[in-house]
Amino acid sequence: LSQPFRSTNSSKGESTRQAILEHAAPLFNQRGFEGCSITDIMAATGLQKGGIYRHFSSKEELAEAAFRHSLKLTLRRRRGDLTQARTPLDKLRLLVEHFVHTPTAVAGGCPLLNTAVDTDDGNPALRTLVRRAFRAWRRRISSLAQQAIDAHELRPDTDVLWLANTVISTLEGAVMLSRLERSKTPLLHAQQTLNLLLDTLASKRR
Amino acid sequence: LSQPFRSTNSSKGESTRQAILEHAAPLFNQRGFEGCSITDIMAATGLQKGGIYRHFSSKEELAEAAFRHSLKLTLRRRRGDLTQARTPLDKLRLLVEHFVHTPTAVAGGCPLLNTAVDTDDGNPALRTLVRRAFRAWRRRISSLAQQAIDAHELRPDTDVLWLANTVISTLEGAVMLSRLERSKTPLLHAQQTLNLLLDTLASKRR
Amino acid sequence: LSQPFRSTNSSKGESTRQAILEHAAPLFNQRGFEGCSITDIMAATGLQKGGIYRHFSSKEELAEAAFRHSLKLTLRRRRGDLTQARTPLDKLRLLVEHFVHTPTAVAGGCPLLNTAVDTDDGNPALRTLVRRAFRAWRRRISSLAQQAIDAHELRPDTDVLWLANTVISTLEGAVMLSRLERSKTPLLHAQQTLNLLLDTLASKRR
Amino acid sequence: LSQPFRSTNSSKGESTRQAILEHAAPLFNQRGFEGCSITDIMAATGLQKGGIYRHFSSKEELAEAAFRHSLKLTLRRRRGDLTQARTPLDKLRLLVEHFVHTPTAVAGGCPLLNTAVDTDDGNPALRTLVRRAFRAWRRRISSLAQQAIDAHELRPDTDVLWLANTVISTLEGAVMLSRLERSKTPLLHAQQTLNLLLDTLASKRR
DNA sequence: ACTCACGGGACAGCCCGTTCTT
DNA sequence: AAGAACGGGCTGTCCCGTGAGT
C-alpha cells in the first residue's frame, strides 16, 4: 500500500523539472512553439541548456509537457465550485460565468485556443492533446445539459452536443476577440448570449 | 488621350509581386509568422531571395502584405451576394449561412483568427490590421442588425454590438473547433445557434 | 585618305567609355578586383548599371580595360624625357630618378605591382597583361644597359637581364615599403642602392 | 603540483581553432581578404559556419588571426640557423641565401608582401600588423649590419637602415617578379645583387 | 544535477553581377 | 542610357542538441 517509488515530486530533479515547466508554459502559450526558443527558456529559468535537456529530450517533448502543465492549471482554475449551484441548469450558468470572470491560469490567454491554432499545421501529438482536452470539456458540458434535461430544466429535445459545441465556440471565440481588443466586452457579451440561449431552451420547454 | 498613368498592375514587377503574395499568403496563414521562412517562400514561388527582397524589404513587410492579400480574398469571398435576401434579417441569416458553407479563400483556415492568435504576443502592425478587419466586420453585422430593428424584424431593444460580437465569436470559435476536429459539425451547430438566436430576438419582438 | 570611320574617340559613347575608365582605374587599383564592386563604379561615375554594361560586357572586361588604362597612364608618366641624359648610363640613372620622384599616375600605387599581387591566384588574362608590361619594362632597361656596355660605361660582362631584374625588383619592393610606411624613404634608399650598384659596375669596368 | 593553468592548447576547441587557421591562412594569402569567402573556409576546413564563428567573431578577426598564423610560420622558417655563419657579414649573406632558397611557409607567396598590397586601401588593423612585421625584420637586418660594422666587416659609414631597406625591397620585389614569372630567376638575381652590394660595402672599407 | 564549450545547420537580410525592358 | 528585375552568393546570427567536465 505504501508506495516506495518516488512520489509526485521529492527529488531535486523533479522540482527542477516543475520549475522549468512553470516558466516554459507561459512562454509557449504566448509565443507559440516556433516563436519560443530554448534560449528563451534558459533565460526564464536561469538554467543552461544541458540542465534543460536533462529533463526533456527535445523541444517537442518540452512543449508537450508545458502544454500539459498549462492544461492542468487551466482546468483546475476553470472547474470552479459548481456545488454552489443547486440545479444542473444553474451549474451550466455558473460554469459560463466562471469562465468569463476567471483570469487565465497561464499568461497568454486560453492554452487550448492558442495551441489549437498553433498546431493547425503540424505537431500531431500536441494536436491530439488539444483535441482530447476539448472533448473532455464538451463531455462535461453535455453531461450537465443532459442532467438539466433529466431534471426538466431544458427542453427534452435539446441536442446536448450542439449545446456543448455552442458554449465552447462562443466562449473561445469571445476569448480571441477579448484578447485582440484588450477588452472584456466580448466575453461579457458571450455570457449574455449563452444565458439568453439557456433561457430560450428552458422557456420553450413547456 | 494617351494614358501615361500606370494602371493597377501591368509591369512585370507588379505581377511578380502578386505571384509572391499568392504563394506566401497560404504559407503564412498555415504556419504563422515564425513557422514560415523566406526559404519556404522561395521554394513556393520559385524565386530566389533577391527576387523576393526586391519587392519586400523584410519578412515583416512581406507577412503584412500577405495578410492584406489573404484579407482581401477572404472578405471578397465572405461578402457573398446578400441581395438575394429580401429583408435585413434574412440578410443576417444569409451572411451566417454563407460563412458556414463557403470554404476559406486561403488555405489554413480563417486568416483573421489565425493572425489574431499568432500576433497575440508581438507584431503590433499586423495586430492592428486584424483588429481593424474585425471592427469592419462587426460594423457590417451591427448595421444589418440595426436595419432589421428599423424594419421591425428584431426587438427594438436589441443591442446591435452585442449581437455582432456574438455572431463573430460563435462563428470564429466554431471555425477553430471545426479545424481541430476536421469536421463541419461545429460550424453547422454555430449556424443553428445563431438562427435560433435570431428567432428568439424576432419572436420576442411582439 | 580621309577616314570617315570613327576616329580614336569622337562619339558621345566613346567619351563615356573613357570617363568610366578614368573613374574605374583608381578604384580597381586601390581595392583590387574583388574589393571593388560595380556599385562603387556606378557611384564614382554617376552612371547606372545599364550605362556601364553598355560599354563593357562584364566586370572582368571592365577590369582589364581599366588596367590597360592605368598602364597607359603609368608608362606615359614613367617614360619621362631621357633625352636630357647624354649617355646610356646617365639615362639609366635618370630612369631610376624619374621613377622615384614621380608620383603615381593612378591613385593606389603602382598598378603593375598591385595587379601582379592581386591576380596571383586567378584571372590569367589580366596576369598575362601584367607579365607583358613587366617584360617590356625589362627590355627597355636591359636595352639601355646594353647600350651602356657598348659605350664602355659598364663592365662588358654585365648580365643585362640581371641588372634589369634588379632595378625592377628594388624599385617595386621599395614602392611597396613606401606605401606601407607612408614615407618616401624606402624609395630614396632604393635610388641610392641602384646608383651605388651602377657605380660599382662602372668602376669595375677597367 | 596540480596545474590548474590551461596550457597553450589542449581543449578540443583550441585544436579546432588551430585547424581553422591552418586552412584559412593559405586561402587568405592566395586570394586576399575580399577574394576569400567564409564559404571557402568552410569547404577547406570541413566545418560549418557555426563551427567557425564560434572561434572568430567576424571575417576580419579571422583574417587577422590567419595573418598572424602565416606570419609566425613565415618568420620561423625564414629565421633559419644563422649560427652556422661565423661573422656578422656572413650571417647577412646567409640570411639572404636562406630567404631565396627556402620555399614559402604558406601557399600563395610572401604573406607580408601580399597583405601589404591587399590592405593598402583599408583594414588598418591588419595593416599595422604588417608594418610591425616589416619593422621587426628591418631591425634584425640593421642590427646584423651594425654588428658587421663593429666587426670592421663593413664600412663604418654604412647607413644600416638604408641597407636593411635595400635588402627587404630587393627581396620582396624579386618575390613578386618570381611569382609572376613562375621562375626563381628574379630571386637568384636578387641574391647576386645583394652579395655584390655587400662585397662593395666591404671592399670599400679599406 | 548541472554548466559550458562545441559544432551542424538554417535563416534573414544584404549586395553583387547581369539581363531585359523602356 | 536608365533602371527595374532577378539569380545567386555571402555574412553574421541564432538555434538545437550533444558531450565533456565538474
mmCIF file of C-alpha atoms in Angstrom, chain C residues 32-188:
data_model
loop_
_atom_site.group_PDB
_atom_site.id
_atom_site.type_symbol
_atom_site.label_atom_id
_atom_site.label_comp_id
_atom_site.label_asym_id
_atom_site.label_seq_id
_atom_site.Cartn_x
_atom_site.Cartn_y
_atom_site.Cartn_z
ATOM 1 C CA GLY C 32 41.641 45.109 -56.274
ATOM 2 C CA PHE C 33 39.244 43.228 -58.461
ATOM 3 C CA GLU C 34 37.213 41.554 -55.729
ATOM 4 C CA GLY C 35 37.317 44.540 -53.448
ATOM 5 C CA CYS C 36 35.681 46.822 -55.958
ATOM 6 C CA SER C 37 32.051 46.442 -56.974
ATOM 7 C CA ILE C 38 30.104 47.659 -59.950
ATOM 8 C CA THR C 39 28.100 49.693 -57.500
ATOM 9 C CA ASP C 40 31.282 51.506 -56.474
ATOM 10 C CA ILE C 41 31.896 52.358 -60.090
ATOM 11 C CA MET C 42 28.313 53.496 -60.500
ATOM 12 C CA ALA C 43 28.800 55.865 -57.618
ATOM 13 C CA ALA C 44 32.112 57.121 -58.976
ATOM 14 C CA THR C 45 30.889 57.681 -62.495
ATOM 15 C CA GLY C 46 27.359 58.784 -61.742
ATOM 16 C CA LEU C 47 26.157 56.255 -64.273
ATOM 17 C CA GLN C 48 23.651 53.481 -63.737
ATOM 18 C CA LYS C 49 24.317 49.842 -64.306
ATOM 19 C CA GLY C 50 22.857 49.803 -67.755
ATOM 20 C CA GLY C 51 25.087 52.665 -68.756
ATOM 21 C CA ILE C 52 28.161 50.775 -67.700
ATOM 22 C CA TYR C 53 27.220 47.399 -69.146
ATOM 23 C CA ARG C 54 26.551 49.100 -72.460
ATOM 24 C CA HIS C 55 30.281 49.674 -72.755
ATOM 25 C CA PHE C 56 31.671 46.604 -71.032
ATOM 26 C CA SER C 57 30.170 43.189 -71.210
ATOM 27 C CA SER C 58 31.397 42.032 -67.832
ATOM 28 C CA LYS C 59 33.273 43.096 -64.770
ATOM 29 C CA GLU C 60 36.323 41.189 -65.997
ATOM 30 C CA GLU C 61 36.363 43.076 -69.239
ATOM 31 C CA LEU C 62 35.975 46.356 -67.421
ATOM 32 C CA ALA C 63 38.781 45.489 -65.043
ATOM 33 C CA GLU C 64 41.016 44.566 -67.915
ATOM 34 C CA ALA C 65 40.273 47.786 -69.776
ATOM 35 C CA ALA C 66 40.800 49.737 -66.571
ATOM 36 C CA PHE C 67 44.158 48.082 -66.087
ATOM 37 C CA ARG C 68 45.158 48.890 -69.655
ATOM 38 C CA HIS C 69 44.155 52.451 -68.944
ATOM 39 C CA SER C 70 46.213 52.569 -65.753
ATOM 40 C CA LEU C 71 49.097 51.014 -67.574
ATOM 41 C CA LYS C 72 48.989 53.547 -70.378
ATOM 42 C CA LEU C 73 48.982 56.442 -67.959
ATOM 43 C CA THR C 74 51.714 54.905 -65.844
ATOM 44 C CA LEU C 75 54.013 54.158 -68.725
ATOM 45 C CA ARG C 76 53.488 57.584 -70.194
ATOM 46 C CA ARG C 77 54.428 59.186 -66.928
ATOM 47 C CA ARG C 78 57.343 56.919 -66.163
ATOM 48 C CA ARG C 79 58.849 57.147 -69.619
ATOM 49 C CA GLY C 80 59.978 60.654 -68.841
ATOM 50 C CA ASP C 81 62.357 62.506 -71.101
ATOM 51 C CA LEU C 82 65.553 60.539 -71.176
ATOM 52 C CA THR C 83 66.947 62.666 -73.977
ATOM 53 C CA GLN C 84 68.118 65.063 -71.307
ATOM 54 C CA ALA C 85 70.735 62.498 -70.328
ATOM 55 C CA ARG C 86 73.735 62.332 -72.580
ATOM 56 C CA THR C 87 74.967 58.811 -72.117
ATOM 57 C CA PRO C 88 73.200 55.473 -71.767
ATOM 58 C CA LEU C 89 74.409 55.142 -68.189
ATOM 59 C CA ASP C 90 73.031 58.569 -67.375
ATOM 60 C CA LYS C 91 69.785 57.517 -68.951
ATOM 61 C CA LEU C 92 69.640 54.571 -66.565
ATOM 62 C CA ARG C 93 70.274 56.842 -63.606
ATOM 63 C CA LEU C 94 67.672 59.282 -64.883
ATOM 64 C CA LEU C 95 65.167 56.481 -65.358
ATOM 65 C CA VAL C 96 65.592 55.471 -61.726
ATOM 66 C CA GLU C 97 65.439 59.047 -60.521
ATOM 67 C CA HIS C 98 62.321 59.635 -62.519
ATOM 68 C CA PHE C 99 60.651 56.544 -61.103
ATOM 69 C CA VAL C 100 61.482 57.532 -57.571
ATOM 70 C CA HIS C 101 60.381 61.129 -57.763
ATOM 71 C CA THR C 102 57.328 60.927 -59.984
ATOM 72 C CA PRO C 103 54.012 60.405 -58.244
ATOM 73 C CA THR C 104 51.975 57.511 -59.485
ATOM 74 C CA ALA C 105 49.759 58.212 -62.450
ATOM 75 C CA VAL C 106 46.824 56.427 -60.830
ATOM 76 C CA ALA C 107 45.772 56.583 -57.202
ATOM 77 C CA GLY C 108 46.613 53.478 -55.238
ATOM 78 C CA GLY C 109 50.230 52.952 -56.107
ATOM 79 C CA CYS C 110 51.954 51.102 -58.909
ATOM 80 C CA PRO C 111 49.308 49.259 -60.954
ATOM 81 C CA LEU C 112 51.826 46.643 -62.068
ATOM 82 C CA LEU C 113 52.703 45.681 -58.518
ATOM 83 C CA ASN C 114 49.116 45.771 -57.323
ATOM 84 C CA THR C 115 47.769 43.749 -60.192
ATOM 85 C CA ALA C 116 50.622 41.261 -60.081
ATOM 86 C CA VAL C 117 49.843 40.513 -56.444
ATOM 87 C CA ASP C 118 46.071 40.662 -56.898
ATOM 88 C CA THR C 119 45.997 38.240 -59.809
ATOM 89 C CA ASP C 120 48.495 35.884 -58.265
ATOM 90 C CA ASP C 121 45.716 33.426 -57.681
ATOM 91 C CA GLY C 122 43.454 33.720 -60.705
ATOM 92 C CA ASN C 123 42.451 35.895 -63.640
ATOM 93 C CA PRO C 124 45.019 34.712 -66.185
ATOM 94 C CA ALA C 125 44.080 37.322 -68.787
ATOM 95 C CA LEU C 126 44.981 40.188 -66.523
ATOM 96 C CA ARG C 127 48.002 38.298 -65.308
ATOM 97 C CA THR C 128 49.297 37.984 -68.851
ATOM 98 C CA LEU C 129 48.923 41.697 -69.331
ATOM 99 C CA VAL C 130 50.986 42.422 -66.250
ATOM 100 C CA ARG C 131 53.646 39.976 -67.281
ATOM 101 C CA ARG C 132 53.873 41.574 -70.670
ATOM 102 C CA ALA C 133 54.166 45.017 -69.153
ATOM 103 C CA PHE C 134 56.998 43.932 -66.883
ATOM 104 C CA ARG C 135 58.760 42.267 -69.779
ATOM 105 C CA ALA C 136 58.552 45.418 -71.864
ATOM 106 C CA TRP C 137 59.956 47.383 -68.973
ATOM 107 C CA ARG C 138 62.736 44.872 -68.507
ATOM 108 C CA ARG C 139 63.544 45.001 -72.196
ATOM 109 C CA ARG C 140 63.783 48.749 -72.042
ATOM 110 C CA ILE C 141 66.175 48.668 -69.103
ATOM 111 C CA SER C 142 68.299 45.874 -70.438
ATOM 112 C CA SER C 143 68.476 47.645 -73.768
ATOM 113 C CA LEU C 144 69.799 50.768 -72.070
ATOM 114 C CA ALA C 145 72.256 48.637 -70.128
ATOM 115 C CA GLN C 146 73.463 47.029 -73.337
ATOM 116 C CA GLN C 147 73.956 50.469 -74.848
ATOM 117 C CA ALA C 148 75.979 51.448 -71.786
ATOM 118 C CA ILE C 149 78.100 48.355 -72.187
ATOM 119 C CA ASP C 150 78.570 49.105 -75.832
ATOM 120 C CA ALA C 151 79.574 52.627 -74.858
ATOM 121 C CA HIS C 152 82.096 51.172 -72.397
ATOM 122 C CA GLU C 153 80.243 52.727 -69.498
ATOM 123 C CA LEU C 154 79.542 49.391 -67.845
ATOM 124 C CA ARG C 155 81.667 46.308 -67.488
ATOM 125 C CA PRO C 156 81.337 44.174 -70.600
ATOM 126 C CA ASP C 157 80.495 41.076 -68.612
ATOM 127 C CA THR C 158 77.483 42.709 -67.020
ATOM 128 C CA ASP C 159 74.380 40.499 -67.243
ATOM 129 C CA VAL C 160 71.844 42.948 -68.575
ATOM 130 C CA LEU C 161 68.872 40.788 -67.616
ATOM 131 C CA TRP C 162 70.170 40.528 -64.102
ATOM 132 C CA LEU C 163 70.611 44.268 -63.966
ATOM 133 C CA ALA C 164 67.107 44.882 -65.318
ATOM 134 C CA ASN C 165 65.562 42.470 -62.859
ATOM 135 C CA THR C 166 67.473 44.066 -60.051
ATOM 136 C CA VAL C 167 66.324 47.543 -60.942
ATOM 137 C CA ILE C 168 62.733 46.432 -61.171
ATOM 138 C CA SER C 169 62.763 44.332 -58.015
ATOM 139 C CA THR C 170 64.420 47.017 -55.950
ATOM 140 C CA LEU C 171 62.129 49.755 -57.167
ATOM 141 C CA GLU C 172 58.910 47.771 -56.840
ATOM 142 C CA GLY C 173 59.871 46.415 -53.455
ATOM 143 C CA ALA C 174 60.592 49.964 -52.370
ATOM 144 C CA VAL C 175 57.222 51.108 -53.690
ATOM 145 C CA MET C 176 55.565 48.528 -51.523
ATOM 146 C CA LEU C 177 57.508 49.594 -48.433
ATOM 147 C CA SER C 178 56.961 53.264 -49.152
ATOM 148 C CA ARG C 179 53.224 52.845 -49.389
ATOM 149 C CA LEU C 180 53.158 50.715 -46.296
ATOM 150 C CA GLU C 181 55.124 53.233 -44.262
ATOM 151 C CA ARG C 182 53.605 56.238 -45.972
ATOM 152 C CA SER C 183 57.145 57.500 -46.423
ATOM 153 C CA LYS C 184 59.384 58.182 -49.392
ATOM 154 C CA THR C 185 62.448 56.909 -47.564
ATOM 155 C CA PRO C 186 62.452 53.362 -48.940
ATOM 156 C CA LEU C 187 62.225 54.752 -52.456
ATOM 157 C CA LEU C 188 65.099 57.131 -51.845
#
